[in-house]
Amino acid sequence: MTRRMAFLKGKTADIKTIAVLTSGGDAPGMNAAIRGVVRTAVVNGLKVKGIRRGYTGLLEEDFVDMDARSTSDIIQHGGTILYTARCAEMMHDEGVARAAEILKKNNIDGLVVIGGDGSYRGARALAEKGANVVGVPGTIDLDIACTDYTIGFDTALNTAMECIDRVRDTSASHERCSIIEVMGRKAGHIALWCGIANGAEEILIPERYDYEEQAIIDRIALRKRLGKRLHIIINAEGIGDSNGMAKRIEEATGLETRATIIGYIQRGGSPTCRDRVFASVMGSKAVDILVSGGKNRVVCYREGKFTDMDIFEALEMQKDIDNSLWEISRKLCR
Ligand code: ATP
């Protein structure tokens, strides 16, 4: 909705300048989200300030004026043109108060925060100090409770899936057991999806793993006796010690076992079509929310629709993995 359309509908906020930052781990599609924010703001006649390096840049007043041209030729690139950072100072009340004061001093009427749940907590803290914030979910981990989609998850998933296919080829040739560790310190969404997509025998995720390693060893030994030559175990990062686990499985089963940690490869690369489109929509929607008078909201994708909700409510929600997907994965891991 343009500012004029919002005005005609009787809902418009008196805002002139907004700012946008990316925070926490970078995610492919963040650039598309920035572009969505900037260009929708321009259409609505707003000034836009890009804040470099997340909350660190906010505290250092590292601002850059942005227009439609500042976001040319970026939609296809991974990473974030605004850079990102983790900012310890924001974890303290004085840091948050200073950041809120800086927003006020620079006449910033609305701040769009593109990041994960930590970045959302930072935004909520700013809201408590009087700032108006809108969160856009940007994290490869899919671990934001209020939304079924986060920017970068789709790209990270497809990157991990391709990497696992490659490891699988060499494991099949050498008749090995392979443990492949994907990202997800507290959340097993990438591991679960790849576990299904890559046909893994075992999927170990923080939400469900009981640390009964002997049970895994017994299942591998049984599959080996039944003639299985290739065994793929997908570990979410939060399970930890994939190398140690490989050693113990090799000793117990006699099967050559190797661990591969995919790591930061999953973070980079050109975003998928889904990430580009969803990020563009979410960035644009964040500005619509500000223009139409919304305060302290987060953009979400729920039950197949783009929507938004109160940031305080959103951060009260808890996320689990999709249990029906987990149950299906149990039936397919043979
Ligand atoms: P990812 O999911 O990729 O890790 P994230 O946004 O969750 O992204 P965090 O490192 O948790 O990444 O958070 C990013 C930044 O948000 C932190 O470095 C800090 O500056 C700020 N932040 C996190 N938690 C809080 C909090 N409770 N209060 C204020 N600021 C916070």
mmCIF file of C-alpha atoms and ligand atoms in Angstrom:
data_model
loop_
_atom_site.group_PDB
_atom_site.id
_atom_site.type_symbol
_atom_site.label_atom_id
_atom_site.label_comp_id
_atom_site.label_asym_id
_atom_site.label_seq_id
_atom_site.Cartn_x
_atom_site.Cartn_y
_atom_site.Cartn_z
ATOM 1 C CA MET A 1 0.000 0.000 0.000
ATOM 2 C CA THR A 2 1.450 3.386 -0.932
ATOM 3 C CA ARG A 3 1.458 6.216 1.583
ATOM 4 C CA ARG A 4 -1.270 7.974 -0.435
ATOM 5 C CA MET A 5 -3.453 4.841 -0.513
ATOM 6 C CA ALA A 6 -2.941 4.457 3.240
ATOM 7 C CA PHE A 7 -3.918 8.110 3.675
ATOM 8 C CA LEU A 8 -7.071 7.623 1.581
ATOM 9 C CA LYS A 9 -7.973 4.653 3.740
ATOM 10 C CA GLY A 10 -7.614 6.936 6.738
ATOM 11 C CA LYS A 11 -4.617 5.070 8.136
ATOM 12 C CA THR A 12 -1.292 6.763 7.838
ATOM 13 C CA ALA A 13 1.498 7.573 10.230
ATOM 14 C CA ASP A 14 3.356 10.835 10.318
ATOM 15 C CA ILE A 15 6.724 9.335 9.549
ATOM 16 C CA LYS A 16 9.421 10.859 7.400
ATOM 17 C CA THR A 17 12.597 8.876 8.016
ATOM 18 C CA ILE A 18 13.146 5.195 8.622
ATOM 19 C CA ALA A 19 16.305 3.136 9.139
ATOM 20 C CA VAL A 20 17.184 -0.440 8.335
ATOM 21 C CA LEU A 21 19.857 -2.751 9.751
ATOM 22 C CA THR A 22 20.855 -6.418 9.505
ATOM 23 C CA SER A 23 21.947 -8.170 12.694
ATOM 24 C CA GLY A 24 23.135 -11.555 14.009
ATOM 25 C CA GLY A 25 24.247 -14.245 11.547
ATOM 26 C CA ASP A 26 23.980 -13.255 7.901
ATOM 27 C CA ALA A 27 21.489 -15.107 5.729
ATOM 28 C CA PRO A 28 21.094 -15.308 1.934
ATOM 29 C CA GLY A 29 18.159 -13.091 0.992
ATOM 30 C CA MET A 30 18.970 -10.294 3.450
ATOM 31 C CA ASN A 31 19.919 -8.096 0.477
ATOM 32 C CA ALA A 32 16.533 -8.719 -1.140
ATOM 33 C CA ALA A 33 14.895 -7.698 2.146
ATOM 34 C CA ILE A 34 16.965 -4.473 2.338
ATOM 35 C CA ARG A 35 15.985 -3.728 -1.273
ATOM 36 C CA GLY A 36 12.335 -4.362 -0.418
ATOM 37 C CA VAL A 37 12.542 -1.938 2.516
ATOM 38 C CA VAL A 38 14.393 0.821 0.665
ATOM 39 C CA ARG A 39 12.344 0.782 -2.527
ATOM 40 C CA THR A 40 8.982 0.615 -0.740
ATOM 41 C CA ALA A 41 10.098 3.519 1.462
ATOM 42 C CA VAL A 42 11.091 5.529 -1.629
ATOM 43 C CA VAL A 43 7.683 4.869 -3.232
ATOM 44 C CA ASN A 44 6.110 6.256 -0.044
ATOM 45 C CA GLY A 45 8.275 9.385 -0.092
ATOM 46 C CA LEU A 46 10.269 8.398 2.998
ATOM 47 C CA LYS A 47 13.965 8.972 3.654
ATOM 48 C CA VAL A 48 15.918 5.786 4.417
ATOM 49 C CA LYS A 49 19.095 5.421 6.412
ATOM 50 C CA GLY A 50 21.040 2.171 6.186
ATOM 51 C CA ILE A 51 22.801 1.317 9.444
ATOM 52 C CA ARG A 52 26.028 -0.631 8.938
ATOM 53 C CA ARG A 53 27.000 -3.587 11.145
ATOM 54 C CA GLY A 54 23.751 -4.004 13.037
ATOM 55 C CA TYR A 55 23.394 -2.589 16.536
ATOM 56 C CA THR A 56 27.150 -1.877 16.644
ATOM 57 C CA GLY A 57 26.703 0.570 13.766
ATOM 58 C CA LEU A 58 23.646 2.073 15.439
ATOM 59 C CA LEU A 59 25.691 2.821 18.570
ATOM 60 C CA GLU A 60 28.493 4.252 16.404
ATOM 61 C CA GLU A 61 26.009 6.197 14.234
ATOM 62 C CA ASP A 62 27.450 4.510 11.161
ATOM 63 C CA PHE A 63 24.604 5.568 8.859
ATOM 64 C CA VAL A 64 24.391 5.762 5.094
ATOM 65 C CA ASP A 65 21.616 7.501 3.111
ATOM 66 C CA MET A 66 19.948 5.042 0.775
ATOM 67 C CA ASP A 67 17.826 5.404 -2.344
ATOM 68 C CA ALA A 68 16.547 2.995 -4.983
ATOM 69 C CA ARG A 69 19.964 2.985 -6.706
ATOM 70 C CA SER A 70 21.803 1.976 -3.511
ATOM 71 C CA THR A 71 20.020 -1.353 -3.793
ATOM 72 C CA SER A 72 20.730 -1.985 -7.501
ATOM 73 C CA ASP A 73 22.327 -5.278 -8.474
ATOM 74 C CA ILE A 74 22.181 -6.854 -5.010
ATOM 75 C CA ILE A 75 19.152 -9.163 -5.061
ATOM 76 C CA GLN A 76 21.154 -12.098 -6.424
ATOM 77 C CA HIS A 77 23.941 -11.869 -3.839
ATOM 78 C CA GLY A 78 24.268 -13.678 -0.511
ATOM 79 C CA GLY A 79 25.477 -11.848 2.617
ATOM 80 C CA THR A 80 24.318 -8.344 3.443
ATOM 81 C CA ILE A 81 25.479 -5.066 1.878
ATOM 82 C CA LEU A 82 24.883 -3.401 5.272
ATOM 83 C CA TYR A 83 27.223 -5.871 7.009
ATOM 84 C CA THR A 84 26.207 -7.528 10.251
ATOM 85 C CA ALA A 85 27.591 -7.932 13.757
ATOM 86 C CA ARG A 86 26.887 -9.249 17.210
ATOM 87 C CA CYS A 87 26.884 -6.333 19.646
ATOM 88 C CA ALA A 88 27.606 -7.010 23.325
ATOM 89 C CA GLU A 89 26.711 -3.458 24.392
ATOM 90 C CA MET A 90 23.058 -3.993 23.427
ATOM 91 C CA MET A 91 22.820 -6.737 26.067
ATOM 92 C CA HIS A 92 22.974 -4.012 28.733
ATOM 93 C CA ASP A 93 20.337 -1.451 29.595
ATOM 94 C CA GLU A 94 22.720 1.509 29.114
ATOM 95 C CA GLY A 95 23.555 0.322 25.576
ATOM 96 C CA VAL A 96 19.874 -0.006 24.665
ATOM 97 C CA ALA A 97 19.079 3.417 26.171
ATOM 98 C CA ARG A 98 21.922 5.008 24.182
ATOM 99 C CA ALA A 99 20.757 3.293 20.963
ATOM 100 C CA ALA A 100 17.182 4.541 21.510
ATOM 101 C CA GLU A 101 18.505 8.057 22.153
ATOM 102 C CA ILE A 102 20.529 7.939 18.898
ATOM 103 C CA LEU A 103 17.403 6.956 16.936
ATOM 104 C CA LYS A 104 15.536 9.887 18.489
ATOM 105 C CA LYS A 105 18.362 12.357 17.893
ATOM 106 C CA ASN A 106 18.514 11.380 14.216
ATOM 107 C CA ASN A 107 14.720 11.739 13.833
ATOM 108 C CA ILE A 108 14.353 8.071 12.884
ATOM 109 C CA ASP A 109 10.628 7.353 13.125
ATOM 110 C CA GLY A 110 10.838 3.623 12.496
ATOM 111 C CA LEU A 111 13.626 1.023 12.585
ATOM 112 C CA VAL A 112 13.462 -2.157 10.484
ATOM 113 C CA VAL A 113 15.561 -4.923 12.080
ATOM 114 C CA ILE A 114 16.372 -7.858 9.803
ATOM 115 C CA GLY A 115 17.758 -10.715 11.909
ATOM 116 C CA GLY A 116 17.133 -13.706 14.135
ATOM 117 C CA ASP A 117 15.489 -14.019 17.540
ATOM 118 C CA GLY A 118 18.446 -12.365 19.323
ATOM 119 C CA SER A 119 18.091 -9.363 17.032
ATOM 120 C CA TYR A 120 14.357 -9.369 17.794
ATOM 121 C CA ARG A 121 15.143 -9.234 21.527
ATOM 122 C CA GLY A 122 17.350 -6.223 20.824
ATOM 123 C CA ALA A 123 14.466 -4.620 18.899
ATOM 124 C CA ARG A 124 12.055 -5.354 21.755
ATOM 125 C CA ALA A 125 14.470 -3.708 24.199
ATOM 126 C CA LEU A 126 14.506 -0.612 21.950
ATOM 127 C CA ALA A 127 10.695 -0.646 21.824
ATOM 128 C CA GLU A 128 10.656 -0.610 25.629
ATOM 129 C CA LYS A 129 12.699 2.609 25.441
ATOM 130 C CA GLY A 130 10.188 4.264 23.129
ATOM 131 C CA ALA A 131 11.528 3.389 19.672
ATOM 132 C CA ASN A 132 9.215 2.083 16.962
ATOM 133 C CA VAL A 133 10.602 -1.148 15.487
ATOM 134 C CA VAL A 134 9.556 -3.697 12.897
ATOM 135 C CA GLY A 135 11.280 -7.087 12.778
ATOM 136 C CA VAL A 136 11.884 -9.056 9.583
ATOM 137 C CA PRO A 137 12.903 -12.690 10.192
ATOM 138 C CA GLY A 138 16.405 -13.197 8.778
ATOM 139 C CA THR A 139 18.149 -16.381 9.872
ATOM 140 C CA ILE A 140 19.099 -19.644 8.189
ATOM 141 C CA ASP A 141 18.047 -21.524 11.343
ATOM 142 C CA LEU A 142 14.225 -21.152 11.009
ATOM 143 C CA ASP A 143 14.157 -20.797 14.793
ATOM 144 C CA ILE A 144 11.799 -17.828 15.157
ATOM 145 C CA ALA A 145 8.602 -19.097 16.751
ATOM 146 C CA CYS A 146 6.075 -16.678 15.227
ATOM 147 C CA THR A 147 6.833 -17.532 11.598
ATOM 148 C CA ASP A 148 6.899 -20.655 9.428
ATOM 149 C CA TYR A 149 9.539 -19.085 7.161
ATOM 150 C CA THR A 150 12.778 -17.201 7.809
ATOM 151 C CA ILE A 151 14.951 -15.542 5.178
ATOM 152 C CA GLY A 152 17.888 -17.753 4.163
ATOM 153 C CA PHE A 153 16.565 -21.098 5.387
ATOM 154 C CA ASP A 154 15.657 -22.278 1.902
ATOM 155 C CA THR A 155 19.049 -21.382 0.419
ATOM 156 C CA ALA A 156 21.000 -22.882 3.349
ATOM 157 C CA LEU A 157 18.948 -26.044 3.086
ATOM 158 C CA ASN A 158 19.574 -26.456 -0.615
ATOM 159 C CA THR A 159 23.296 -25.772 -0.171
ATOM 160 C CA ALA A 160 23.551 -28.336 2.635
ATOM 161 C CA MET A 161 21.546 -30.868 0.625
ATOM 162 C CA GLU A 162 23.907 -30.571 -2.353
ATOM 163 C CA CYS A 163 26.973 -30.901 -0.098
ATOM 164 C CA ILE A 164 25.521 -34.011 1.537
ATOM 165 C CA ASP A 165 24.813 -35.560 -1.894
ATOM 166 C CA ARG A 166 28.499 -35.117 -2.711
ATOM 167 C CA VAL A 167 29.657 -36.725 0.528
ATOM 168 C CA ARG A 168 27.180 -39.524 -0.120
ATOM 169 C CA ASP A 169 28.780 -40.278 -3.521
ATOM 170 C CA THR A 170 32.208 -40.784 -2.020
ATOM 171 C CA SER A 171 30.824 -42.656 1.014
ATOM 172 C CA ALA A 172 29.020 -45.041 -1.342
ATOM 173 C CA SER A 173 32.210 -45.685 -3.341
ATOM 174 C CA HIS A 174 34.196 -46.433 -0.182
ATOM 175 C CA GLU A 175 31.347 -48.230 1.608
ATOM 176 C CA ARG A 176 31.707 -45.875 4.558
ATOM 177 C CA CYS A 177 29.605 -44.514 7.325
ATOM 178 C CA SER A 178 29.462 -40.708 7.099
ATOM 179 C CA ILE A 179 28.454 -38.253 9.764
ATOM 180 C CA ILE A 180 27.606 -34.895 8.258
ATOM 181 C CA GLU A 181 27.195 -31.939 10.578
ATOM 182 C CA VAL A 182 24.921 -29.119 9.440
ATOM 183 C CA MET A 183 24.242 -25.757 11.107
ATOM 184 C CA GLY A 184 21.794 -25.424 13.995
ATOM 185 C CA ARG A 185 23.114 -24.935 17.512
ATOM 186 C CA LYS A 186 19.742 -25.069 19.221
ATOM 187 C CA ALA A 187 17.463 -25.910 16.311
ATOM 188 C CA GLY A 188 17.381 -29.018 14.142
ATOM 189 C CA HIS A 189 15.304 -27.705 11.224
ATOM 190 C CA ILE A 190 18.141 -27.869 8.658
ATOM 191 C CA ALA A 191 19.176 -31.338 9.874
ATOM 192 C CA LEU A 192 15.622 -32.645 9.761
ATOM 193 C CA TRP A 193 14.871 -31.337 6.283
ATOM 194 C CA CYS A 194 18.217 -32.567 4.922
ATOM 195 C CA GLY A 195 17.768 -35.867 6.746
ATOM 196 C CA ILE A 196 14.627 -36.446 4.689
ATOM 197 C CA ALA A 197 15.924 -34.893 1.460
ATOM 198 C CA ASN A 198 19.228 -36.788 1.568
ATOM 199 C CA GLY A 199 17.771 -40.101 2.730
ATOM 200 C CA ALA A 200 19.807 -40.261 5.945
ATOM 201 C CA GLU A 201 19.721 -43.349 8.158
ATOM 202 C CA GLU A 202 19.983 -41.282 11.350
ATOM 203 C CA ILE A 203 18.991 -37.669 12.059
ATOM 204 C CA LEU A 204 20.258 -36.213 15.332
ATOM 205 C CA ILE A 205 18.670 -32.936 16.395
ATOM 206 C CA PRO A 206 18.771 -31.081 19.732
ATOM 207 C CA GLU A 207 14.966 -31.169 20.053
ATOM 208 C CA ARG A 208 14.767 -34.972 19.951
ATOM 209 C CA TYR A 209 18.181 -36.627 20.494
ATOM 210 C CA ASP A 210 18.396 -38.630 23.732
ATOM 211 C CA TYR A 211 22.197 -39.099 23.589
ATOM 212 C CA GLU A 212 21.815 -42.903 23.499
ATOM 213 C CA GLU A 213 24.804 -43.392 21.203
ATOM 214 C CA GLN A 214 24.886 -47.135 21.810
ATOM 215 C CA ALA A 215 21.422 -47.425 20.219
ATOM 216 C CA ILE A 216 22.776 -45.750 17.067
ATOM 217 C CA ILE A 217 25.771 -48.083 17.028
ATOM 218 C CA ASP A 218 23.457 -51.106 17.392
ATOM 219 C CA ARG A 219 21.265 -49.954 14.490
ATOM 220 C CA ILE A 220 24.287 -49.364 12.237
ATOM 221 C CA ALA A 221 25.717 -52.772 13.124
ATOM 222 C CA LEU A 222 22.354 -54.396 12.353
ATOM 223 C CA ARG A 223 22.044 -52.593 9.003
ATOM 224 C CA LYS A 224 25.609 -53.679 8.191
ATOM 225 C CA ARG A 225 24.729 -57.323 8.946
ATOM 226 C CA LEU A 226 21.679 -56.982 6.688
ATOM 227 C CA GLY A 227 23.961 -55.931 3.828
ATOM 228 C CA LYS A 228 23.766 -52.139 3.927
ATOM 229 C CA ARG A 229 26.976 -50.592 2.626
ATOM 230 C CA LEU A 230 26.395 -46.889 3.062
ATOM 231 C CA HIS A 231 25.278 -45.171 6.254
ATOM 232 C CA ILE A 232 24.527 -41.457 6.474
ATOM 233 C CA ILE A 233 24.079 -39.738 9.833
ATOM 234 C CA ILE A 234 23.067 -36.078 9.822
ATOM 235 C CA ASN A 235 23.959 -34.167 12.975
ATOM 236 C CA ALA A 236 22.701 -30.726 13.851
ATOM 237 C CA GLU A 237 25.637 -28.633 15.097
ATOM 238 C CA GLY A 238 24.148 -28.524 18.622
ATOM 239 C CA ILE A 239 24.674 -32.290 19.048
ATOM 240 C CA GLY A 240 28.432 -31.576 19.029
ATOM 241 C CA ASP A 241 31.523 -33.791 18.760
ATOM 242 C CA SER A 242 30.824 -35.317 15.345
ATOM 243 C CA ASN A 243 34.509 -36.317 15.032
ATOM 244 C CA GLY A 244 34.461 -38.146 18.382
ATOM 245 C CA MET A 245 31.231 -39.864 17.430
ATOM 246 C CA ALA A 246 32.787 -41.045 14.129
ATOM 247 C CA LYS A 247 35.728 -42.565 16.026
ATOM 248 C CA ARG A 248 33.468 -44.384 18.467
ATOM 249 C CA ILE A 249 31.195 -45.747 15.711
ATOM 250 C CA GLU A 250 34.229 -46.989 13.745
ATOM 251 C CA GLU A 251 35.686 -48.722 16.820
ATOM 252 C CA ALA A 252 32.372 -50.349 17.727
ATOM 253 C CA THR A 253 31.237 -51.459 14.257
ATOM 254 C CA GLY A 254 34.453 -51.891 12.296
ATOM 255 C CA LEU A 255 32.962 -49.646 9.599
ATOM 256 C CA GLU A 256 35.220 -46.904 8.306
ATOM 257 C CA THR A 257 33.512 -43.734 9.587
ATOM 258 C CA ARG A 258 34.244 -40.099 8.741
ATOM 259 C CA ALA A 259 32.776 -36.823 9.937
ATOM 260 C CA THR A 260 32.279 -33.849 7.620
ATOM 261 C CA ILE A 261 31.363 -30.461 9.068
ATOM 262 C CA ILE A 262 29.790 -28.322 6.357
ATOM 263 C CA GLY A 263 30.055 -25.073 8.324
ATOM 264 C CA TYR A 264 29.848 -21.571 6.866
ATOM 265 C CA ILE A 265 29.355 -22.762 3.286
ATOM 266 C CA GLN A 266 25.687 -23.001 4.312
ATOM 267 C CA ARG A 267 25.546 -19.288 5.101
ATOM 268 C CA GLY A 268 26.739 -17.914 1.774
ATOM 269 C CA GLY A 269 25.810 -18.108 -1.875
ATOM 270 C CA SER A 270 23.176 -16.739 -4.163
ATOM 271 C CA PRO A 271 19.699 -16.921 -2.580
ATOM 272 C CA THR A 272 17.104 -19.269 -4.028
ATOM 273 C CA CYS A 273 14.088 -17.862 -5.839
ATOM 274 C CA ARG A 274 11.936 -18.490 -2.754
ATOM 275 C CA ASP A 275 14.332 -16.571 -0.482
ATOM 276 C CA ARG A 276 14.545 -13.639 -2.932
ATOM 277 C CA VAL A 277 10.776 -13.358 -3.319
ATOM 278 C CA PHE A 278 9.807 -13.931 0.318
ATOM 279 C CA ALA A 279 12.527 -11.546 1.540
ATOM 280 C CA SER A 280 11.368 -8.875 -0.934
ATOM 281 C CA VAL A 281 7.767 -9.240 0.242
ATOM 282 C CA MET A 282 8.733 -9.154 3.924
ATOM 283 C CA GLY A 283 10.977 -6.088 3.516
ATOM 284 C CA SER A 284 8.232 -4.284 1.633
ATOM 285 C CA LYS A 285 5.617 -5.298 4.189
ATOM 286 C CA ALA A 286 7.754 -3.931 7.037
ATOM 287 C CA VAL A 287 7.520 -0.459 5.476
ATOM 288 C CA ASP A 288 3.775 -0.833 4.820
ATOM 289 C CA ILE A 289 3.358 -1.540 8.537
ATOM 290 C CA LEU A 290 5.217 1.654 9.503
ATOM 291 C CA VAL A 291 3.393 3.753 6.907
ATOM 292 C CA SER A 292 0.005 2.540 8.086
ATOM 293 C CA GLY A 293 0.777 3.409 11.705
ATOM 294 C CA GLY A 294 1.873 -0.014 12.981
ATOM 295 C CA LYS A 295 4.062 0.008 16.094
ATOM 296 C CA ASN A 296 6.505 -2.607 17.313
ATOM 297 C CA ARG A 297 5.478 -5.415 14.986
ATOM 298 C CA VAL A 298 7.205 -8.381 13.363
ATOM 299 C CA VAL A 299 6.554 -9.622 9.842
ATOM 300 C CA CYS A 300 5.603 -13.311 9.724
ATOM 301 C CA TYR A 301 4.597 -16.019 7.302
ATOM 302 C CA ARG A 302 1.978 -18.252 8.898
ATOM 303 C CA GLU A 303 -0.317 -20.868 7.448
ATOM 304 C CA GLY A 304 0.590 -19.852 3.903
ATOM 305 C CA LYS A 305 0.059 -16.098 4.358
ATOM 306 C CA PHE A 306 2.228 -13.062 5.025
ATOM 307 C CA THR A 307 1.038 -11.318 8.164
ATOM 308 C CA ASP A 308 2.398 -9.453 11.205
ATOM 309 C CA MET A 309 2.103 -9.490 14.971
ATOM 310 C CA ASP A 310 3.127 -7.622 18.080
ATOM 311 C CA ILE A 311 6.845 -8.086 18.843
ATOM 312 C CA PHE A 312 6.214 -8.661 22.566
ATOM 313 C CA GLU A 313 3.694 -11.394 21.797
ATOM 314 C CA ALA A 314 5.969 -12.915 19.136
ATOM 315 C CA LEU A 315 8.865 -13.256 21.558
ATOM 316 C CA GLU A 316 6.689 -15.078 24.107
ATOM 317 C CA MET A 317 6.082 -17.907 21.630
ATOM 318 C CA GLN A 318 8.018 -21.185 21.741
ATOM 319 C CA LYS A 319 9.134 -23.092 18.669
ATOM 320 C CA ASP A 320 9.511 -26.828 18.227
ATOM 321 C CA ILE A 321 10.372 -28.719 15.078
ATOM 322 C CA ASP A 322 7.474 -29.845 12.900
ATOM 323 C CA ASN A 323 6.556 -33.077 14.679
ATOM 324 C CA SER A 324 4.683 -34.570 11.726
ATOM 325 C CA LEU A 325 7.838 -34.137 9.627
ATOM 326 C CA TRP A 326 9.852 -35.764 12.413
ATOM 327 C CA GLU A 327 7.455 -38.732 12.607
ATOM 328 C CA ILE A 328 7.648 -39.229 8.848
ATOM 329 C CA SER A 329 11.447 -39.064 8.959
ATOM 330 C CA ARG A 330 11.365 -41.903 11.540
ATOM 331 C CA LYS A 331 9.472 -44.114 9.084
ATOM 332 C CA LEU A 332 11.828 -43.381 6.203
ATOM 333 C CA CYS A 333 15.166 -43.886 8.066
ATOM 334 C CA ARG A 334 15.729 -47.566 7.397
HETATM 335 P P1 ATP B 1 21.116 -15.929 14.311
HETATM 336 O O1 ATP B 1 19.800 -16.657 14.415
HETATM 337 O O2 ATP B 1 21.671 -15.945 12.948
HETATM 338 O O3 ATP B 1 22.096 -16.295 15.389
HETATM 339 P P2 ATP B 1 20.351 -13.659 15.910
HETATM 340 O O4 ATP B 1 19.707 -12.367 15.578
HETATM 341 O O5 ATP B 1 19.565 -14.592 16.805
HETATM 342 O O6 ATP B 1 20.756 -14.355 14.559
HETATM 343 P P3 ATP B 1 22.197 -13.041 18.065
HETATM 344 O O7 ATP B 1 23.686 -13.034 18.079
HETATM 345 O O8 ATP B 1 21.492 -13.902 19.049
HETATM 346 O O9 ATP B 1 21.779 -13.384 16.563
HETATM 347 O O10 ATP B 1 21.649 -11.546 18.285
HETATM 348 C C1 ATP B 1 22.135 -10.473 17.490
HETATM 349 C C2 ATP B 1 22.355 -9.262 18.353
HETATM 350 O O11 ATP B 1 21.109 -8.845 18.921
HETATM 351 C C3 ATP B 1 23.264 -9.473 19.539
HETATM 352 O O12 ATP B 1 24.627 -9.410 19.207
HETATM 353 C C4 ATP B 1 22.853 -8.326 20.452
HETATM 354 O O13 ATP B 1 23.455 -7.125 20.031
HETATM 355 C C5 ATP B 1 21.358 -8.232 20.183
HETATM 356 N N1 ATP B 1 20.632 -8.952 21.246
HETATM 357 C C6 ATP B 1 20.504 -10.293 21.415
HETATM 358 N N2 ATP B 1 19.801 -10.593 22.526
HETATM 359 C C7 ATP B 1 19.474 -9.398 23.093
HETATM 360 C C8 ATP B 1 18.775 -9.015 24.285
HETATM 361 N N3 ATP B 1 18.243 -9.920 25.100
HETATM 362 N N4 ATP B 1 18.656 -7.689 24.543
HETATM 363 C C9 ATP B 1 19.183 -6.758 23.715
HETATM 364 N N5 ATP B 1 19.858 -7.057 22.586
HETATM 365 C C10 ATP B 1 20.014 -8.352 22.267
#
